[in-house]
mmCIF file of C-alpha atoms in Angstrom:
data_model
loop_
_atom_site.group_PDB
_atom_site.id
_atom_site.type_symbol
_atom_site.label_atom_id
_atom_site.label_comp_id
_atom_site.label_asym_id
_atom_site.label_seq_id
_atom_site.Cartn_x
_atom_site.Cartn_y
_atom_site.Cartn_z
ATOM 1 C CA MET A 1 -29.089 57.631 -8.672
ATOM 2 C CA SER A 2 -26.502 55.736 -10.072
ATOM 3 C CA ILE A 3 -24.823 54.732 -6.820
ATOM 4 C CA ILE A 4 -28.145 53.167 -5.750
ATOM 5 C CA SER A 5 -28.379 51.322 -8.940
ATOM 6 C CA ASP A 6 -25.005 50.018 -8.784
ATOM 7 C CA VAL A 7 -25.809 48.996 -5.077
ATOM 8 C CA ILE A 8 -28.732 46.971 -6.196
ATOM 9 C CA GLU A 9 -27.253 45.446 -9.182
ATOM 10 C CA SER A 10 -24.483 44.382 -6.995
ATOM 11 C CA THR A 11 -26.768 42.959 -4.140
ATOM 12 C CA LYS A 12 -28.530 41.028 -6.802
ATOM 13 C CA ALA A 13 -25.527 39.521 -8.336
ATOM 14 C CA ILE A 14 -24.294 38.512 -4.778
ATOM 15 C CA ILE A 15 -27.855 36.897 -4.252
ATOM 16 C CA GLN A 16 -27.563 35.124 -7.656
ATOM 17 C CA GLY A 17 -24.262 33.754 -6.791
ATOM 18 C CA MET A 18 -25.033 32.654 -3.172
ATOM 19 C CA GLY A 19 -28.095 30.675 -4.834
ATOM 20 C CA VAL A 20 -25.956 28.830 -7.110
ATOM 21 C CA THR A 21 -23.555 27.949 -4.241
ATOM 22 C CA LEU A 22 -26.391 26.807 -1.984
ATOM 23 C CA SER A 23 -28.121 24.816 -4.696
ATOM 24 C CA TYR A 24 -25.205 22.446 -4.568
ATOM 25 C CA ILE A 25 -25.473 21.785 -0.827
ATOM 26 C CA PRO A 26 -28.027 19.278 -0.893
ATOM 27 C CA LYS A 27 -26.377 17.450 -3.858
ATOM 28 C CA ARG A 28 -24.348 13.949 -3.351
ATOM 29 C CA LYS A 29 -20.567 14.481 -2.690
ATOM 30 C CA GLN A 30 -17.849 13.280 -4.940
ATOM 31 C CA THR A 31 -15.083 13.272 -2.632
ATOM 32 C CA VAL A 32 -12.903 10.191 -2.698
ATOM 33 C CA GLU A 33 -10.896 9.788 0.487
ATOM 34 C CA TYR A 34 -7.644 9.023 -1.314
ATOM 35 C CA PRO A 35 -5.192 7.150 0.140
ATOM 36 C CA ASP A 36 -7.831 5.334 2.290
ATOM 37 C CA GLU A 37 -9.869 4.434 -0.386
ATOM 38 C CA PRO A 38 -8.942 3.331 -4.009
ATOM 39 C CA ILE A 39 -9.718 5.804 -6.772
ATOM 40 C CA THR A 40 -11.368 4.655 -10.082
ATOM 41 C CA VAL A 41 -9.765 5.466 -13.336
ATOM 42 C CA GLN A 42 -11.228 5.016 -16.821
ATOM 43 C CA PRO A 43 -9.982 2.268 -18.907
ATOM 44 C CA ARG A 44 -8.665 4.842 -21.253
ATOM 45 C CA TYR A 45 -6.673 6.591 -18.580
ATOM 46 C CA ARG A 46 -3.301 7.762 -19.740
ATOM 47 C CA GLY A 47 -0.946 7.111 -16.736
ATOM 48 C CA GLN A 48 2.857 6.666 -16.755
ATOM 49 C CA HIS A 49 4.422 4.840 -19.858
ATOM 50 C CA LEU A 50 5.267 1.091 -19.909
ATOM 51 C CA LEU A 51 8.001 -0.415 -21.886
ATOM 52 C CA HIS A 52 6.714 -3.949 -22.721
ATOM 53 C CA VAL A 53 8.902 -7.264 -23.344
ATOM 54 C CA ASP A 54 7.832 -10.244 -25.302
ATOM 55 C CA GLU A 55 6.879 -13.615 -23.588
ATOM 56 C CA LEU A 56 10.811 -14.542 -23.358
ATOM 57 C CA GLY A 57 11.635 -11.338 -21.469
ATOM 58 C CA ARG A 58 13.233 -9.484 -24.348
ATOM 59 C CA GLU A 59 12.315 -5.815 -24.946
ATOM 60 C CA LYS A 60 10.167 -4.977 -27.589
ATOM 61 C CA CYS A 61 11.683 -1.456 -28.700
ATOM 62 C CA VAL A 62 13.745 -1.582 -31.769
ATOM 63 C CA ALA A 63 14.854 1.908 -31.463
ATOM 64 C CA CYS A 64 13.011 3.034 -34.566
ATOM 65 C CA PHE A 65 12.695 6.491 -33.050
ATOM 66 C CA LEU A 66 9.154 6.970 -34.122
ATOM 67 C CA CYS A 67 7.941 7.784 -30.710
ATOM 68 C CA ALA A 68 10.620 10.273 -30.399
ATOM 69 C CA ALA A 69 9.676 11.958 -33.748
ATOM 70 C CA ALA A 70 5.927 11.921 -32.944
ATOM 71 C CA CYS A 71 6.258 13.512 -29.556
ATOM 72 C CA PRO A 72 5.296 17.209 -29.697
ATOM 73 C CA SER A 73 6.751 18.263 -26.296
ATOM 74 C CA GLU A 74 10.244 16.356 -27.427
ATOM 75 C CA CYS A 75 10.496 14.836 -23.840
ATOM 76 C CA ILE A 76 11.743 11.318 -25.463
ATOM 77 C CA TYR A 77 15.371 10.452 -25.436
ATOM 78 C CA ILE A 78 16.516 7.372 -27.251
ATOM 79 C CA GLU A 79 20.022 5.903 -27.905
ATOM 80 C CA ALA A 80 20.265 2.759 -30.205
ATOM 81 C CA ALA A 81 22.498 -0.016 -29.913
ATOM 82 C CA ASP A 82 23.224 -2.899 -32.183
ATOM 83 C CA ASP A 83 23.071 -6.782 -30.334
ATOM 84 C CA PRO A 84 24.877 -8.982 -32.695
ATOM 85 C CA ARG A 85 24.363 -12.166 -30.585
ATOM 86 C CA PRO A 86 22.006 -15.138 -31.314
ATOM 87 C CA ALA A 87 18.328 -14.398 -31.302
ATOM 88 C CA GLU A 88 18.202 -16.486 -27.938
ATOM 89 C CA GLU A 89 20.868 -14.232 -25.989
ATOM 90 C CA ARG A 90 19.750 -10.772 -27.080
ATOM 91 C CA ILE A 91 18.322 -8.069 -25.004
ATOM 92 C CA GLY A 92 15.616 -7.206 -27.517
ATOM 93 C CA VAL A 93 13.567 -8.854 -30.078
ATOM 94 C CA ASP A 94 15.467 -7.417 -32.882
ATOM 95 C CA GLU A 95 19.169 -7.000 -33.677
ATOM 96 C CA ARG A 96 18.956 -3.327 -32.517
ATOM 97 C CA TYR A 97 17.483 -2.227 -29.210
ATOM 98 C CA ALA A 98 17.357 1.136 -27.191
ATOM 99 C CA LYS A 99 20.340 1.150 -24.849
ATOM 100 C CA VAL A 100 18.852 4.214 -23.386
ATOM 101 C CA TYR A 101 15.183 5.226 -23.341
ATOM 102 C CA ASN A 102 14.442 8.328 -21.203
ATOM 103 C CA ILE A 103 11.083 10.187 -20.912
ATOM 104 C CA ASP A 104 11.069 13.643 -19.143
ATOM 105 C CA TYR A 105 7.673 13.875 -17.246
ATOM 106 C CA GLY A 106 8.460 17.400 -16.885
ATOM 107 C CA ARG A 107 7.808 18.002 -20.136
ATOM 108 C CA CYS A 108 5.417 15.033 -21.169
ATOM 109 C CA ILE A 109 2.062 16.201 -21.815
ATOM 110 C CA PHE A 110 0.515 12.516 -22.101
ATOM 111 C CA CYS A 111 -0.916 12.949 -25.545
ATOM 112 C CA GLY A 112 -0.533 9.510 -26.523
ATOM 113 C CA PHE A 113 1.203 10.120 -29.917
ATOM 114 C CA CYS A 114 4.259 8.049 -28.998
ATOM 115 C CA VAL A 115 1.966 5.044 -28.236
ATOM 116 C CA GLU A 116 0.229 5.485 -31.572
ATOM 117 C CA ALA A 117 3.529 5.744 -33.376
ATOM 118 C CA CYS A 118 5.181 2.559 -31.986
ATOM 119 C CA PRO A 119 4.907 -0.025 -34.786
ATOM 120 C CA LYS A 120 6.069 -2.533 -32.045
ATOM 121 C CA ASP A 121 3.589 -2.072 -29.619
ATOM 122 C CA ALA A 122 6.559 -1.667 -27.175
ATOM 123 C CA ILE A 123 5.195 1.406 -25.128
ATOM 124 C CA THR A 124 2.201 2.153 -24.083
ATOM 125 C CA HIS A 125 0.286 3.881 -21.147
ATOM 126 C CA GLY A 126 -0.004 2.416 -17.944
ATOM 127 C CA TYR A 127 -2.430 3.393 -14.903
ATOM 128 C CA ASN A 128 0.396 4.656 -12.693
ATOM 129 C CA PHE A 129 -0.661 8.132 -11.506
ATOM 130 C CA GLU A 130 1.524 8.771 -8.659
ATOM 131 C CA LEU A 131 4.179 10.951 -10.245
ATOM 132 C CA SER A 132 4.936 13.579 -7.646
ATOM 133 C CA VAL A 133 8.430 14.240 -6.544
ATOM 134 C CA TYR A 134 10.282 16.798 -4.579
ATOM 135 C CA ASN A 135 13.021 17.360 -7.061
ATOM 136 C CA ARG A 136 12.495 18.197 -10.812
ATOM 137 C CA ALA A 137 15.467 15.802 -11.738
ATOM 138 C CA ASP A 138 13.389 12.743 -10.482
ATOM 139 C CA LEU A 139 10.775 13.310 -13.250
ATOM 140 C CA LEU A 140 13.236 12.080 -15.598
ATOM 141 C CA LYS A 141 12.529 8.138 -15.758
ATOM 142 C CA THR A 142 15.008 5.914 -17.583
ATOM 143 C CA LYS A 143 14.394 2.583 -19.035
ATOM 144 C CA ASP A 144 14.676 0.942 -15.788
ATOM 145 C CA ASP A 145 11.807 3.083 -14.577
ATOM 146 C CA LEU A 146 9.546 2.181 -17.515
ATOM 147 C CA LEU A 147 10.147 -1.447 -18.067
ATOM 148 C CA ILE A 148 7.134 -3.526 -17.446
ATOM 149 C CA THR A 149 8.929 -5.809 -15.326
ATOM 150 C CA LYS A 150 10.561 -3.305 -13.167
ATOM 151 C CA GLN A 151 8.161 -0.685 -12.716
ATOM 152 C CA LEU A 152 5.984 -0.355 -9.357
ATOM 153 C CA GLN A 153 2.357 0.346 -9.969
ATOM 154 C CA SER A 154 0.337 2.344 -7.473
ATOM 155 C CA LYS A 155 -1.880 0.133 -5.635
ATOM 156 C CA ASN A 156 -4.670 2.339 -4.905
ATOM 157 C CA TYR A 157 -6.626 2.311 -7.875
ATOM 158 C CA ARG A 158 -8.903 0.253 -9.799
ATOM 159 C CA VAL A 159 -9.894 0.305 -13.545
ATOM 160 C CA ALA A 160 -13.738 0.800 -14.275
ATOM 161 C CA PHE A 161 -15.727 -1.697 -15.877
ATOM 162 C CA SER A 162 -17.026 -0.738 -19.381
ATOM 163 C CA ASP A 163 -20.468 -0.677 -18.347
ATOM 164 C CA GLU A 164 -19.940 0.987 -15.196
ATOM 165 C CA GLU A 165 -20.707 4.544 -14.563
ATOM 166 C CA VAL A 166 -17.856 6.573 -13.117
ATOM 167 C CA ASP A 167 -18.078 9.866 -11.457
ATOM 168 C CA SER A 168 -16.384 12.523 -12.957
ATOM 169 C CA GLU A 169 -16.775 16.404 -13.134
ATOM 170 C CA TYR A 170 -18.493 16.241 -16.204
ATOM 171 C CA LYS A 171 -21.409 13.724 -15.276
ATOM 172 C CA VAL A 172 -24.955 15.203 -14.780
ATOM 173 C CA VAL A 173 -26.112 14.100 -11.398
#
């Protein structure tokens, strides 16, 4: 008797599962043909970091180490240096600047704590999402990779408008 009830229960479970699967067939598909069509990212998307410069092209980072201290995964490495030259000739906006600024994207969790901790708004998240590499060592991004004046941004994206509905896995269709 228990074998027959097990077979009946298993058959009901399979039919119920197939019913859920078949209910999704007539719905509109959410697939984006990625390199052929640009994807739409939310304005709050956290992509690769950007190190900003001021209007004169000087680096905003003053090597205060607050971003590295706020990082829970400890993926930010900074070395500070002093630049005693006159203000017009300096690398950064202050006498102190980051000689070395590295982020290890193999460890970064894109939490945004570094952006929140920065008092000079020197670091933000960009929209660059193409971070895949073949070698783990290439996930270490240096200051030259992160500076906004030198970073190559992805071309296959657009930022959604604030009133635009963007398809996502949590949207009720």
